[in-house]
Every structure is written in structure tokens, then in C-alpha cells.
JSON list of C-alpha atoms in Angstrom, two decimals:
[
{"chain": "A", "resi": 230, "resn": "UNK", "atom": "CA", "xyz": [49.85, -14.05, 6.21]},
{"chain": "A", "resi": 231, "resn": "UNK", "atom": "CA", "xyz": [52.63, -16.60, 7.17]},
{"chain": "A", "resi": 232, "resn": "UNK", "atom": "CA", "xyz": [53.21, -19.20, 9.23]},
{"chain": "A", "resi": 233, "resn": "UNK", "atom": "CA", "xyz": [55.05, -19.63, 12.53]},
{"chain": "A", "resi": 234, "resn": "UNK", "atom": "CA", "xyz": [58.64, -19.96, 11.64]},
{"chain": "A", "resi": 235, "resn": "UNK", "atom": "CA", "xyz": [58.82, -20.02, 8.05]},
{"chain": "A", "resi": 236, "resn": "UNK", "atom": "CA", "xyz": [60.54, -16.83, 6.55]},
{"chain": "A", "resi": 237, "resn": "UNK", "atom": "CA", "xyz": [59.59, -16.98, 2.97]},
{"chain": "A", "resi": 238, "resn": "UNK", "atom": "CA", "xyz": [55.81, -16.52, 2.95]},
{"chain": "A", "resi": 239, "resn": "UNK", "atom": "CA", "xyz": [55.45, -17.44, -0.60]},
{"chain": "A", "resi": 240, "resn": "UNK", "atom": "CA", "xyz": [56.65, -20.92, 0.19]},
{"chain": "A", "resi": 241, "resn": "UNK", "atom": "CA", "xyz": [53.09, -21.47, 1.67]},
{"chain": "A", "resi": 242, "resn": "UNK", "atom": "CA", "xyz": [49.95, -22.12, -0.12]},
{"chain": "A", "resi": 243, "resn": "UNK", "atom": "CA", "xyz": [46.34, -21.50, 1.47]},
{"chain": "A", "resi": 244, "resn": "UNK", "atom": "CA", "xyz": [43.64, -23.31, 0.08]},
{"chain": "A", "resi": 245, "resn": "UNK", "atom": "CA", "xyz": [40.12, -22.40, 0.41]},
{"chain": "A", "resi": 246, "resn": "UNK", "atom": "CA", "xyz": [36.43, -24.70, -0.80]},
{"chain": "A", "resi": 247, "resn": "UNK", "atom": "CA", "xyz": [33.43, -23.72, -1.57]},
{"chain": "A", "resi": 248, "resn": "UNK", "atom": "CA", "xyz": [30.92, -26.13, -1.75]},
{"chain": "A", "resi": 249, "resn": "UNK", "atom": "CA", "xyz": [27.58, -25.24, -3.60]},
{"chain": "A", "resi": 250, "resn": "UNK", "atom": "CA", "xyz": [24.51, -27.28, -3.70]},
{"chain": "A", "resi": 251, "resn": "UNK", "atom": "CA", "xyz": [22.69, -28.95, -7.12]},
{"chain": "A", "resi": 252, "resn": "UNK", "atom": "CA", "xyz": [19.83, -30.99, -6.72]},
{"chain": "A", "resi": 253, "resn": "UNK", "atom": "CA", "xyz": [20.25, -34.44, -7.97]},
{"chain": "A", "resi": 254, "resn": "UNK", "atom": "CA", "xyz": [19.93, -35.70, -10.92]},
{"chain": "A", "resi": 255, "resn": "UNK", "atom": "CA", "xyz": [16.19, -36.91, -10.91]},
{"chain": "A", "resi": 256, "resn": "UNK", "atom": "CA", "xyz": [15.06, -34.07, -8.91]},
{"chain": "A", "resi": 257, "resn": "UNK", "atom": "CA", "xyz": [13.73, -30.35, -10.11]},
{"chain": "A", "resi": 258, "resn": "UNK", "atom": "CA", "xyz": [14.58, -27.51, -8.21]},
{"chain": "A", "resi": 259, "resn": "UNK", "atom": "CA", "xyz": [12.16, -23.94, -8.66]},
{"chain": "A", "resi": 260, "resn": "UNK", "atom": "CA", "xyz": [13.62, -21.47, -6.56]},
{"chain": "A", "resi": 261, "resn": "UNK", "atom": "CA", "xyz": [11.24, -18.02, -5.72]},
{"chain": "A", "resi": 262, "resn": "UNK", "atom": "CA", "xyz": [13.50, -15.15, -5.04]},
{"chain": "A", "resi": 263, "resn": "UNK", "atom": "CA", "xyz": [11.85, -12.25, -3.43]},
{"chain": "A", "resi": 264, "resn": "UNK", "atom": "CA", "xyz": [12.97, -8.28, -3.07]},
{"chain": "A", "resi": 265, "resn": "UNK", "atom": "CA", "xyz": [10.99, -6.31, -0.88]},
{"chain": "A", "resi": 266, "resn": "UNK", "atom": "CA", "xyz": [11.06, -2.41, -1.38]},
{"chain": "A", "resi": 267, "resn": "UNK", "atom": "CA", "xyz": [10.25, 0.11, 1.80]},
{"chain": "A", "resi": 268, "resn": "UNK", "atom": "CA", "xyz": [9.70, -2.97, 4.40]},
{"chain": "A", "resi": 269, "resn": "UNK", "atom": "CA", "xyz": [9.00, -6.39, 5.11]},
{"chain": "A", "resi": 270, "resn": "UNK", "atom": "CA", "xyz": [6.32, -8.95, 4.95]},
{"chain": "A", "resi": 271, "resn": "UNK", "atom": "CA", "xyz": [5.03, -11.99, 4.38]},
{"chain": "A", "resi": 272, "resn": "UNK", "atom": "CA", "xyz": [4.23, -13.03, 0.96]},
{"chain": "A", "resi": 273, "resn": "UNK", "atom": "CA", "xyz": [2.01, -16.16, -0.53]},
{"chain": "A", "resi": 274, "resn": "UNK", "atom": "CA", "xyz": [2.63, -18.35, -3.57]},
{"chain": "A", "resi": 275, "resn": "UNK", "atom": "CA", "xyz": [1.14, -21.06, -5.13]},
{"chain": "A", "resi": 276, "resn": "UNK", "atom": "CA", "xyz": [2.89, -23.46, -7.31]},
{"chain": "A", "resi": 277, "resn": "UNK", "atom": "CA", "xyz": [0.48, -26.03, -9.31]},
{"chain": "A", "resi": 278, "resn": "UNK", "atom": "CA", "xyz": [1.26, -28.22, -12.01]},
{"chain": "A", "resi": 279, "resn": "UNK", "atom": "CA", "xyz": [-1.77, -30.07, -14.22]},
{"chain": "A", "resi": 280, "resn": "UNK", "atom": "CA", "xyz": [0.56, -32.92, -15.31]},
{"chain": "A", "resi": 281, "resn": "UNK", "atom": "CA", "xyz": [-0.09, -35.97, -13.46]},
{"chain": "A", "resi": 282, "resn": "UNK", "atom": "CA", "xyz": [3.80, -37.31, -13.43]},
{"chain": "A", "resi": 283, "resn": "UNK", "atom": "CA", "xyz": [3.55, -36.15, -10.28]},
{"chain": "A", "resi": 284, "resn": "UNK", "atom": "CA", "xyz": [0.66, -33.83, -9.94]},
{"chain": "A", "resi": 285, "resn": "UNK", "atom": "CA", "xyz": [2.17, -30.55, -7.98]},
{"chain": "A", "resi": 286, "resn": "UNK", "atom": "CA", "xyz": [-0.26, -28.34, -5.59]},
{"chain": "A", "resi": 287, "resn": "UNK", "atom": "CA", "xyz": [0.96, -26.32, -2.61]},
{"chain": "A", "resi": 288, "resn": "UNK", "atom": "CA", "xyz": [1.47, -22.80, -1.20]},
{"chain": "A", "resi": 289, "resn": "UNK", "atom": "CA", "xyz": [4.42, -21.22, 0.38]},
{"chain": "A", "resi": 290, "resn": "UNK", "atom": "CA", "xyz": [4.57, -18.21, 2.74]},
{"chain": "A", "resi": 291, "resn": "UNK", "atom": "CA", "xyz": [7.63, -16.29, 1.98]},
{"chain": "A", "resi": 292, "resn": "UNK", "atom": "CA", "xyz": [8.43, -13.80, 4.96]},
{"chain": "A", "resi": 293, "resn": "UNK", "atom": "CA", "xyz": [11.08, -10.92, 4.03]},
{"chain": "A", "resi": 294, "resn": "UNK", "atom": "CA", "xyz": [14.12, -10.04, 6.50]},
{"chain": "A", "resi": 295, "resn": "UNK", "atom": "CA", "xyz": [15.91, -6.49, 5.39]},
{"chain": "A", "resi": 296, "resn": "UNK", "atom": "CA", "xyz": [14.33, -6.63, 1.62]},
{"chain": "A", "resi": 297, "resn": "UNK", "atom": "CA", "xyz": [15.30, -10.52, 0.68]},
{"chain": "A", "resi": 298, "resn": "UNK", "atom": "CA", "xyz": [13.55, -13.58, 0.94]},
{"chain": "A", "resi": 299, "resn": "UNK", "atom": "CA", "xyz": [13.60, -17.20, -0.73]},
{"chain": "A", "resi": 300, "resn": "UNK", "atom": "CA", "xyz": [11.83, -20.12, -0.82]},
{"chain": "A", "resi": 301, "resn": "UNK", "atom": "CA", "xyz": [12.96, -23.46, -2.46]},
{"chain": "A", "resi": 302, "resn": "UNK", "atom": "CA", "xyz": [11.10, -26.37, -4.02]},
{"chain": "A", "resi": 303, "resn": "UNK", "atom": "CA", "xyz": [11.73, -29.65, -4.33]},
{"chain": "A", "resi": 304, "resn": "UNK", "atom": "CA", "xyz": [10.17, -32.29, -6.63]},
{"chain": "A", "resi": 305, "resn": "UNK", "atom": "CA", "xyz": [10.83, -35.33, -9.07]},
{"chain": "A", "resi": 306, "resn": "UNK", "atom": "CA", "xyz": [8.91, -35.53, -12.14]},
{"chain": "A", "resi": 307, "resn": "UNK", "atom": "CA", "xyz": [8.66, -39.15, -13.51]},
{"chain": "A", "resi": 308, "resn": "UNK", "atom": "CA", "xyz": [7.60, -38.04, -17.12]},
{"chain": "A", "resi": 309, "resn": "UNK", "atom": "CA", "xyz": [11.17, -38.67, -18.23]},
{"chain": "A", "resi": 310, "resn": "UNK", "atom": "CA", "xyz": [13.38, -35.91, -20.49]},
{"chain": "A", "resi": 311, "resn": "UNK", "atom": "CA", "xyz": [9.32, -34.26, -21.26]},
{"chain": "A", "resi": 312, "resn": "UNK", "atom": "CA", "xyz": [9.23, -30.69, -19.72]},
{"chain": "A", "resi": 313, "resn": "UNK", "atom": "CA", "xyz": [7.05, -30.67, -16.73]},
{"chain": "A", "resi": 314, "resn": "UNK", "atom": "CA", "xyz": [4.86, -27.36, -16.90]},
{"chain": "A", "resi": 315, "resn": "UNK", "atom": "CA", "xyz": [4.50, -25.70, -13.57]},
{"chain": "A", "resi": 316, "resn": "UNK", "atom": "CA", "xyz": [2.91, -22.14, -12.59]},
{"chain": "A", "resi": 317, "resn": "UNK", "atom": "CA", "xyz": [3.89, -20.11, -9.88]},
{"chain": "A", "resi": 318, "resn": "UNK", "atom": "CA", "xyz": [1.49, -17.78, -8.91]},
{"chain": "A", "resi": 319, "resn": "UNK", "atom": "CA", "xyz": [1.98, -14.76, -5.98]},
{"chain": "A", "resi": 320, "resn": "UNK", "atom": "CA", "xyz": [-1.56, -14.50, -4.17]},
{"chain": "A", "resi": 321, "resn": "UNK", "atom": "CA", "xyz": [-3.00, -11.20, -3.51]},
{"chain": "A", "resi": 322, "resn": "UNK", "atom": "CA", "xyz": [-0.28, -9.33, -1.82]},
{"chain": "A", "resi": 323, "resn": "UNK", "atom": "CA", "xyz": [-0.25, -7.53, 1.92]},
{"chain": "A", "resi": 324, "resn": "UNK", "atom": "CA", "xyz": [-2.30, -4.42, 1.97]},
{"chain": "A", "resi": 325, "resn": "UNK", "atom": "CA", "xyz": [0.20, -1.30, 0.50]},
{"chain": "A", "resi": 326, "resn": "UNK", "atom": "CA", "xyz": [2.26, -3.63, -1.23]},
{"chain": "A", "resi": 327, "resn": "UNK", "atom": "CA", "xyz": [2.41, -3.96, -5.66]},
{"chain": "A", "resi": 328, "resn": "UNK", "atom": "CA", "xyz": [4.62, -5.95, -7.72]},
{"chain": "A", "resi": 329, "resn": "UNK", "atom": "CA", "xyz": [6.81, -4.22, -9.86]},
{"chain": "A", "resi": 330, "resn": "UNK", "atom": "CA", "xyz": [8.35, -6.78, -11.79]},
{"chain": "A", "resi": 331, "resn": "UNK", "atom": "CA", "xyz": [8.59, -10.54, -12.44]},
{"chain": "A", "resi": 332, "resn": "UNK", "atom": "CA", "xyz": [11.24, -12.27, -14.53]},
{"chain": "A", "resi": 333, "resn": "UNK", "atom": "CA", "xyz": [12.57, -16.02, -14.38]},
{"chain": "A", "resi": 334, "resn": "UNK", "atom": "CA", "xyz": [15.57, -17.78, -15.33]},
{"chain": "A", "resi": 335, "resn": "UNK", "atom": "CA", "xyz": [15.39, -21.20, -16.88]},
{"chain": "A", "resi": 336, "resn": "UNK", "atom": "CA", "xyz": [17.85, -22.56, -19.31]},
{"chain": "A", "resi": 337, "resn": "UNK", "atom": "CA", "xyz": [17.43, -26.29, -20.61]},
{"chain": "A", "resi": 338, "resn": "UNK", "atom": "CA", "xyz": [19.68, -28.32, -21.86]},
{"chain": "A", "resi": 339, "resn": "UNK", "atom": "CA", "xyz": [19.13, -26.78, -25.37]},
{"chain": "A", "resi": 340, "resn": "UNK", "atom": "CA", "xyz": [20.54, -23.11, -24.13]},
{"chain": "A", "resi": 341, "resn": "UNK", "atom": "CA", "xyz": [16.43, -21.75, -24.34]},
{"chain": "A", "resi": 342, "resn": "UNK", "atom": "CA", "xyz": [14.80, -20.41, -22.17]},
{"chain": "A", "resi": 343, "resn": "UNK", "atom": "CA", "xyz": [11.12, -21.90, -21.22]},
{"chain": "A", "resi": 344, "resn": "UNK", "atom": "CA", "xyz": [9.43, -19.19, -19.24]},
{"chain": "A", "resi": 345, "resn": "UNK", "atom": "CA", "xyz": [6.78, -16.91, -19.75]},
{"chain": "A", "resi": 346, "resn": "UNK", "atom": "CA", "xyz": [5.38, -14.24, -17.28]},
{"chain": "A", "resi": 347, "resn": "UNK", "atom": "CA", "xyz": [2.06, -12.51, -17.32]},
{"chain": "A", "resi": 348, "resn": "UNK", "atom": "CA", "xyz": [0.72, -10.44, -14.10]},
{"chain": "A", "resi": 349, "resn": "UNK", "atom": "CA", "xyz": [1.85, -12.37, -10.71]},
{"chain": "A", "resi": 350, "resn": "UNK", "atom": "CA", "xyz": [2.37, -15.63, -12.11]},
{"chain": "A", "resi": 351, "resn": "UNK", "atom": "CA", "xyz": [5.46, -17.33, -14.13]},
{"chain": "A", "resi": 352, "resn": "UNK", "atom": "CA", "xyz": [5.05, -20.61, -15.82]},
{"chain": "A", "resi": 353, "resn": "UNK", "atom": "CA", "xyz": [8.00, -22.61, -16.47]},
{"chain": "A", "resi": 354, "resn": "UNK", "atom": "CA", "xyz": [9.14, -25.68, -17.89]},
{"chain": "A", "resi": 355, "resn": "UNK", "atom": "CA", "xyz": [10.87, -27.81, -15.73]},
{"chain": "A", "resi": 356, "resn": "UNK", "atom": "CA", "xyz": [13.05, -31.21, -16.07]},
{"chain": "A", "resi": 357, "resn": "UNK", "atom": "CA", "xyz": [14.80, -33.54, -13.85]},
{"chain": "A", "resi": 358, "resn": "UNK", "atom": "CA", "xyz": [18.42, -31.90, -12.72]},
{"chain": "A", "resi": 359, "resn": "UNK", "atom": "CA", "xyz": [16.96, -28.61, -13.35]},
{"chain": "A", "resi": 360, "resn": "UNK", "atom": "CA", "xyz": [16.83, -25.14, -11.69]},
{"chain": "A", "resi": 361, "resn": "UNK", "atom": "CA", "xyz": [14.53, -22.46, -12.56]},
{"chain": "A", "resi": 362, "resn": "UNK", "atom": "CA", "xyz": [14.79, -19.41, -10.23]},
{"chain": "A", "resi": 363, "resn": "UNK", "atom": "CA", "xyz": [12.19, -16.75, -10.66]},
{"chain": "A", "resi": 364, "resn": "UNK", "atom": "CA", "xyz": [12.20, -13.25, -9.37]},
{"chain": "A", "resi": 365, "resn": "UNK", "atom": "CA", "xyz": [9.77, -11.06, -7.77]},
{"chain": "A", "resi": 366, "resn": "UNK", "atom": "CA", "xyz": [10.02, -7.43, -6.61]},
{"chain": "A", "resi": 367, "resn": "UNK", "atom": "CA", "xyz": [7.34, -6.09, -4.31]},
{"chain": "A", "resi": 368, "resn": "UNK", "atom": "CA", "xyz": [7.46, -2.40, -3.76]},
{"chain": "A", "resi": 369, "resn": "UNK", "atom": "CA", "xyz": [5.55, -1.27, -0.56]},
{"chain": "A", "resi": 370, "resn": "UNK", "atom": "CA", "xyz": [3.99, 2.09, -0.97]},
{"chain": "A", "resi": 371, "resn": "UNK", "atom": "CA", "xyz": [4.58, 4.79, 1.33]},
{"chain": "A", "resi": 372, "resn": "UNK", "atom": "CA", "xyz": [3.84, 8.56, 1.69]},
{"chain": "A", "resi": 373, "resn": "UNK", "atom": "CA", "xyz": [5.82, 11.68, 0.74]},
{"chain": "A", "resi": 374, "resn": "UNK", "atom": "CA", "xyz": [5.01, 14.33, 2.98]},
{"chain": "A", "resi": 375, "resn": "UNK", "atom": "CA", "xyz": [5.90, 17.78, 1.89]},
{"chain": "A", "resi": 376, "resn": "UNK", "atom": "CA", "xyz": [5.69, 21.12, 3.68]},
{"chain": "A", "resi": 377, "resn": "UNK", "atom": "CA", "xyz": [5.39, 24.92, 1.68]},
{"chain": "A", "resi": 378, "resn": "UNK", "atom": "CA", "xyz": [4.78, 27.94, 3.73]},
{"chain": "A", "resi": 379, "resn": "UNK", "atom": "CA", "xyz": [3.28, 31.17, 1.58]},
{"chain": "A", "resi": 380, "resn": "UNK", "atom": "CA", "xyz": [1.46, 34.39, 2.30]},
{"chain": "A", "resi": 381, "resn": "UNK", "atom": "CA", "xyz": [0.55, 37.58, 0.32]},
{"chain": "A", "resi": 382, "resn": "UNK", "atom": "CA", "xyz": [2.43, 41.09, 0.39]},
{"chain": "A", "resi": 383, "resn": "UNK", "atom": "CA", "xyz": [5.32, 42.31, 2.62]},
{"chain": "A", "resi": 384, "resn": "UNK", "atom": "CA", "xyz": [4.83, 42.18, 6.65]},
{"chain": "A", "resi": 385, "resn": "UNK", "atom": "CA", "xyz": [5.56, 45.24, 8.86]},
{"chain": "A", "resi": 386, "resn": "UNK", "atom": "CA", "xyz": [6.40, 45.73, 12.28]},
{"chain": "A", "resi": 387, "resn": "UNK", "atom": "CA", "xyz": [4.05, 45.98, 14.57]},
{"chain": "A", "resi": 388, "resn": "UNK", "atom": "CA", "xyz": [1.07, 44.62, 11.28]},
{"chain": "A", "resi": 389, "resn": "UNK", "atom": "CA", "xyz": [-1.66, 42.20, 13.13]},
{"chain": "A", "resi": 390, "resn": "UNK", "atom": "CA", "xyz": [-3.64, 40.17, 11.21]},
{"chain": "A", "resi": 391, "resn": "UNK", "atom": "CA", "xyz": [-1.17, 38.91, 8.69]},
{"chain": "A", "resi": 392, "resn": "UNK", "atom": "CA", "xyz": [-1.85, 35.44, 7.42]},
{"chain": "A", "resi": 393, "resn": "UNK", "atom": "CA", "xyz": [0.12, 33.09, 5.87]},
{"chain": "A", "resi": 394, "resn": "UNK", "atom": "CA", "xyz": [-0.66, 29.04, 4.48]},
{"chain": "A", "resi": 395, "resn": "UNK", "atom": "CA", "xyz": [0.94, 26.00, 5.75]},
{"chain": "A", "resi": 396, "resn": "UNK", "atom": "CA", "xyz": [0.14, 23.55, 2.47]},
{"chain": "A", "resi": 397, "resn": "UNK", "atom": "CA", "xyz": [0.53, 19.84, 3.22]},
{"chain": "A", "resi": 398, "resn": "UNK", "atom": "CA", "xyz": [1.01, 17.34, 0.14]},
{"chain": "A", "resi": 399, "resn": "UNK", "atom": "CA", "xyz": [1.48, 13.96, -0.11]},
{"chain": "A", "resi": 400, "resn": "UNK", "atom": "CA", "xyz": [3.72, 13.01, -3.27]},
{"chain": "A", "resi": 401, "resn": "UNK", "atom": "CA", "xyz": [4.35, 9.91, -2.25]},
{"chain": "A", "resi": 402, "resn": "UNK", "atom": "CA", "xyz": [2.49, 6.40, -3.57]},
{"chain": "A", "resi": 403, "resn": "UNK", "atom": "CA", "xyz": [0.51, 5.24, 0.09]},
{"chain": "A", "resi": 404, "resn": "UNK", "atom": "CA", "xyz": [-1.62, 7.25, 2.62]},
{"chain": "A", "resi": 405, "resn": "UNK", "atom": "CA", "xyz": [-0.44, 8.18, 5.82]},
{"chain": "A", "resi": 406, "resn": "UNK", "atom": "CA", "xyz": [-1.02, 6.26, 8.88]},
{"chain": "A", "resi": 407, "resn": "UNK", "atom": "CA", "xyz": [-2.30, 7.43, 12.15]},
{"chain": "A", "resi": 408, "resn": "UNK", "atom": "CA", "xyz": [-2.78, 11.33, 12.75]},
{"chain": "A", "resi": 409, "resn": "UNK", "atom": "CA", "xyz": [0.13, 13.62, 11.42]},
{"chain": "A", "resi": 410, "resn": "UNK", "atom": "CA", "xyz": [1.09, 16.41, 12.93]},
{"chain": "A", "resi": 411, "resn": "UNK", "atom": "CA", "xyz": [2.32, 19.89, 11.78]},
{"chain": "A", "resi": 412, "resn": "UNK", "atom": "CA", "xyz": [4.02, 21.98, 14.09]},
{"chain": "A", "resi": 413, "resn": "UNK", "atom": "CA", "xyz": [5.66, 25.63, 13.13]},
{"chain": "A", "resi": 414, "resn": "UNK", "atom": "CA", "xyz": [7.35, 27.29, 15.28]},
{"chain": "A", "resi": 415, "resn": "UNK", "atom": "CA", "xyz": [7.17, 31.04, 14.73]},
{"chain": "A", "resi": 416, "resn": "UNK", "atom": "CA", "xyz": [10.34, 33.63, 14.98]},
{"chain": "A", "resi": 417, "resn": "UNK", "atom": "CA", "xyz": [10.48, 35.67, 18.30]},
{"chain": "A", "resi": 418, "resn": "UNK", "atom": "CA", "xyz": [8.12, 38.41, 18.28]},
{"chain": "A", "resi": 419, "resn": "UNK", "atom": "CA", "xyz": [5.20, 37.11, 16.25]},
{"chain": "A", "resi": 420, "resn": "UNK", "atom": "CA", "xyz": [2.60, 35.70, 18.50]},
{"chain": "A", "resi": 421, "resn": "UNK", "atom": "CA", "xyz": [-0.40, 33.51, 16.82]},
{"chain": "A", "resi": 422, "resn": "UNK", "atom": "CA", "xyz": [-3.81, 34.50, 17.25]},
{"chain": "A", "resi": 423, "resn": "UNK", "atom": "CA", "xyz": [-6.16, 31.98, 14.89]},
{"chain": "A", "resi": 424, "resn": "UNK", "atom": "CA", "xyz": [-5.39, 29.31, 13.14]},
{"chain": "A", "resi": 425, "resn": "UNK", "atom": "CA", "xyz": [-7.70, 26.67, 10.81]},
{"chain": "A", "resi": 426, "resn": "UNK", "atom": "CA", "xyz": [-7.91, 24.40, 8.26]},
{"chain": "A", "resi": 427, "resn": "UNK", "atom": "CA", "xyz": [-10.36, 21.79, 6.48]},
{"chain": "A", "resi": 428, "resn": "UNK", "atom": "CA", "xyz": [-9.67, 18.88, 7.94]},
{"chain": "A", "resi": 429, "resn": "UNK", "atom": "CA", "xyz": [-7.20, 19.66, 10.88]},
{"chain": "A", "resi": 430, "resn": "UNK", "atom": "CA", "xyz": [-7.47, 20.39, 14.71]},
{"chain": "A", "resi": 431, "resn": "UNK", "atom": "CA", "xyz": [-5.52, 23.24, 15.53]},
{"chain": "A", "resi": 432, "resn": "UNK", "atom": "CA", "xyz": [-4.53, 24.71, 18.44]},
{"chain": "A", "resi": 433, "resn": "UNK", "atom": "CA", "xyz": [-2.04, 27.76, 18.99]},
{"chain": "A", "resi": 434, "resn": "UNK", "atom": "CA", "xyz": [-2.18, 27.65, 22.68]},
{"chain": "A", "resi": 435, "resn": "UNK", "atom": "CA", "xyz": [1.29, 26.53, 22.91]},
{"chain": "A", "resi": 436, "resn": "UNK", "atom": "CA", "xyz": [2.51, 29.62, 20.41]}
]
């Protein structure tokens, strides 16, 4: 890249900022980072403190868009350079979702860290002019639908009768939803004449 009229392009310098933001320094910051797996949703949290310097009780809906979502808050504890002990807690999640894993990062001015995790809920200790960003993976379970076709002995031309199995599994984590439907289509000159299953409606009409 050079500019209009100058012919040594080195002679130019391009300077680029980035500005990034910190809270100030009597504020806390807790940021919830969320990764959804398989889909989207809206997740809840709850973030309580017991300490009265200020006391700390609210929820936050965290709604996914392609996998991410995040959710920052705010407050100023007035208990001075004492840790300020806050839990953040993911409600009961949407129906087919689990949480696969939960970590936090939250380094005070000492270089340790101050978190501990256990189930859905993180509990960190937080100071003025501090972050702590916590991490939660949701995984929404989905099925797996395989197909295997298998029968018994050799066929012959013109055989009738011959049967063969169509066997359905699901490998994956989640039930289906709504009705599923197998259709095989057979080679030119077989014709279907019965068909059944536990469990299925079949119909060969179309055969």
C-alpha cells in the first residue's frame, strides 16, 4: 500500500489502535463466557454474593448466536483490598442440553488463582479493578441415526419370499424428534410384497 504520489512506499508509516476496555479501578468485572455445542439457546445464571459490602443477587439470561454467548457484570465492592466471594450458578439448563465443563480464570494481585468449581456453579473471589471470566460449555444432545440392511442365504432369480432386515439405531446422545422415516428403494426387478416392524407403519404401496 502507498500513497498517491510518493514513490518510495517505505517512506510511509501506517498506524493502527486498538483500544480495549478495563473496568475502573473501584469496580469488579465477572464476565460468563458461554459455548454452545449442536445449537443455540437461552441459558440462566444466577450470581449471589452473602457479603453485605454490597450484597449481590440477580439472574442473567444468556441467549447463544452460532455457539458463543457472553454476559458481563458490573459491581463495586466497598469492603476495601478483602476478596469479595461471589457464586455463579447456571440454573437448570434447556431440555437436551448438559454441561460439559466449567473452568474460571481469576488471577489477583498475588499471581493465585481464587476459584473453585463444583457442578454448575463457580465461586470466585473478587476485588476492586478485577476481572474474573468463567467458562461454560453446554453440549446439546442430538441423535445418531444409523441404517444396516441384512438377510440370510444367497437370492435367486425368480426366489419369492426372500426377506431381508432394515435395523434402525440411534448412537447418538438425544431422541429423535417428530416421526422418522425410512425409505428403501429396491433395485429394478424386485417388487415388495409385506413389510412390518414393532413399532413402525409401513406401507409398500409405493414399491
Amino acid at each position: 500500500l502507498d500513497h498517491v504520489g510518493n514513490p518510495d512506499p517505505t517512506a510511509i508509516t501506517y498506524t493502527a489502535s486498538c483500544t480495549a476496555s478495563a473496568p475502573p479501578s473501584d469496580q469488579a468485572r465477572i464476565i460468563i463466557n458461554k459455548t454452545a455445542v449442536n445449537g443455540d439457546d437461552t441459558f440462566a445464571y444466577s450470581v449471589t454474593s452473602s457479603d453485605s459490602n454490597p450484597s449481590l443477587s440477580e439472574t442473567r439470561n444468556l441467549t447463544t448466536t452460532g455457539g458463543y454467548g457472553q454476559t458481563v457484570i458490573n459491581f463495586t465492592p466497598t469492603n476495601g483490598n478483602n476478596a469479595k466471594t461471589v457464586t455463579i450458578t447456571e440454573q437448570t439448563p434447556p431440555s437436551g442440553w448438559n454441561l460439559t465443563s466449567l473452568s474460571c480464570v481469576d488471577r489477583n494481585n498475588n499471581g493465585n488463582d481464587e476459584t473453585t468449581v463444583s457442578g454448575s456453579t463457580a465461586t470466585v473471589n473478587v476485588r476492586s479493578g478485577e476481572v474474573v471470566t468463567c467458562f461454560y460449555t453446554n453440549t446439546k444432545q442430538v441423535a445418531d441415526l444409523t441404517i444396516n440392511k441384512s438377510h440370510t442365504g444367497n437370492a435367486t432369480q425368480g426366489q419369492t419370499g426372500l426377506q431381508y432386515t432394515l435395523s434402525v439405531t440411534n448412537s447418538g446422545s438425544g431422541p429423535t424428534s417428530g416421526t422418522v422415516t425410512v425409505t428403501d428403494t429396491l433395485p429394478i426387478g424386485l417388487t415388495a410384497t409385506a413389510m412390518s416392524g414393532p413399532g413402525w407403519s409401513c406401507d409398500f404401496s409405493m414399491q
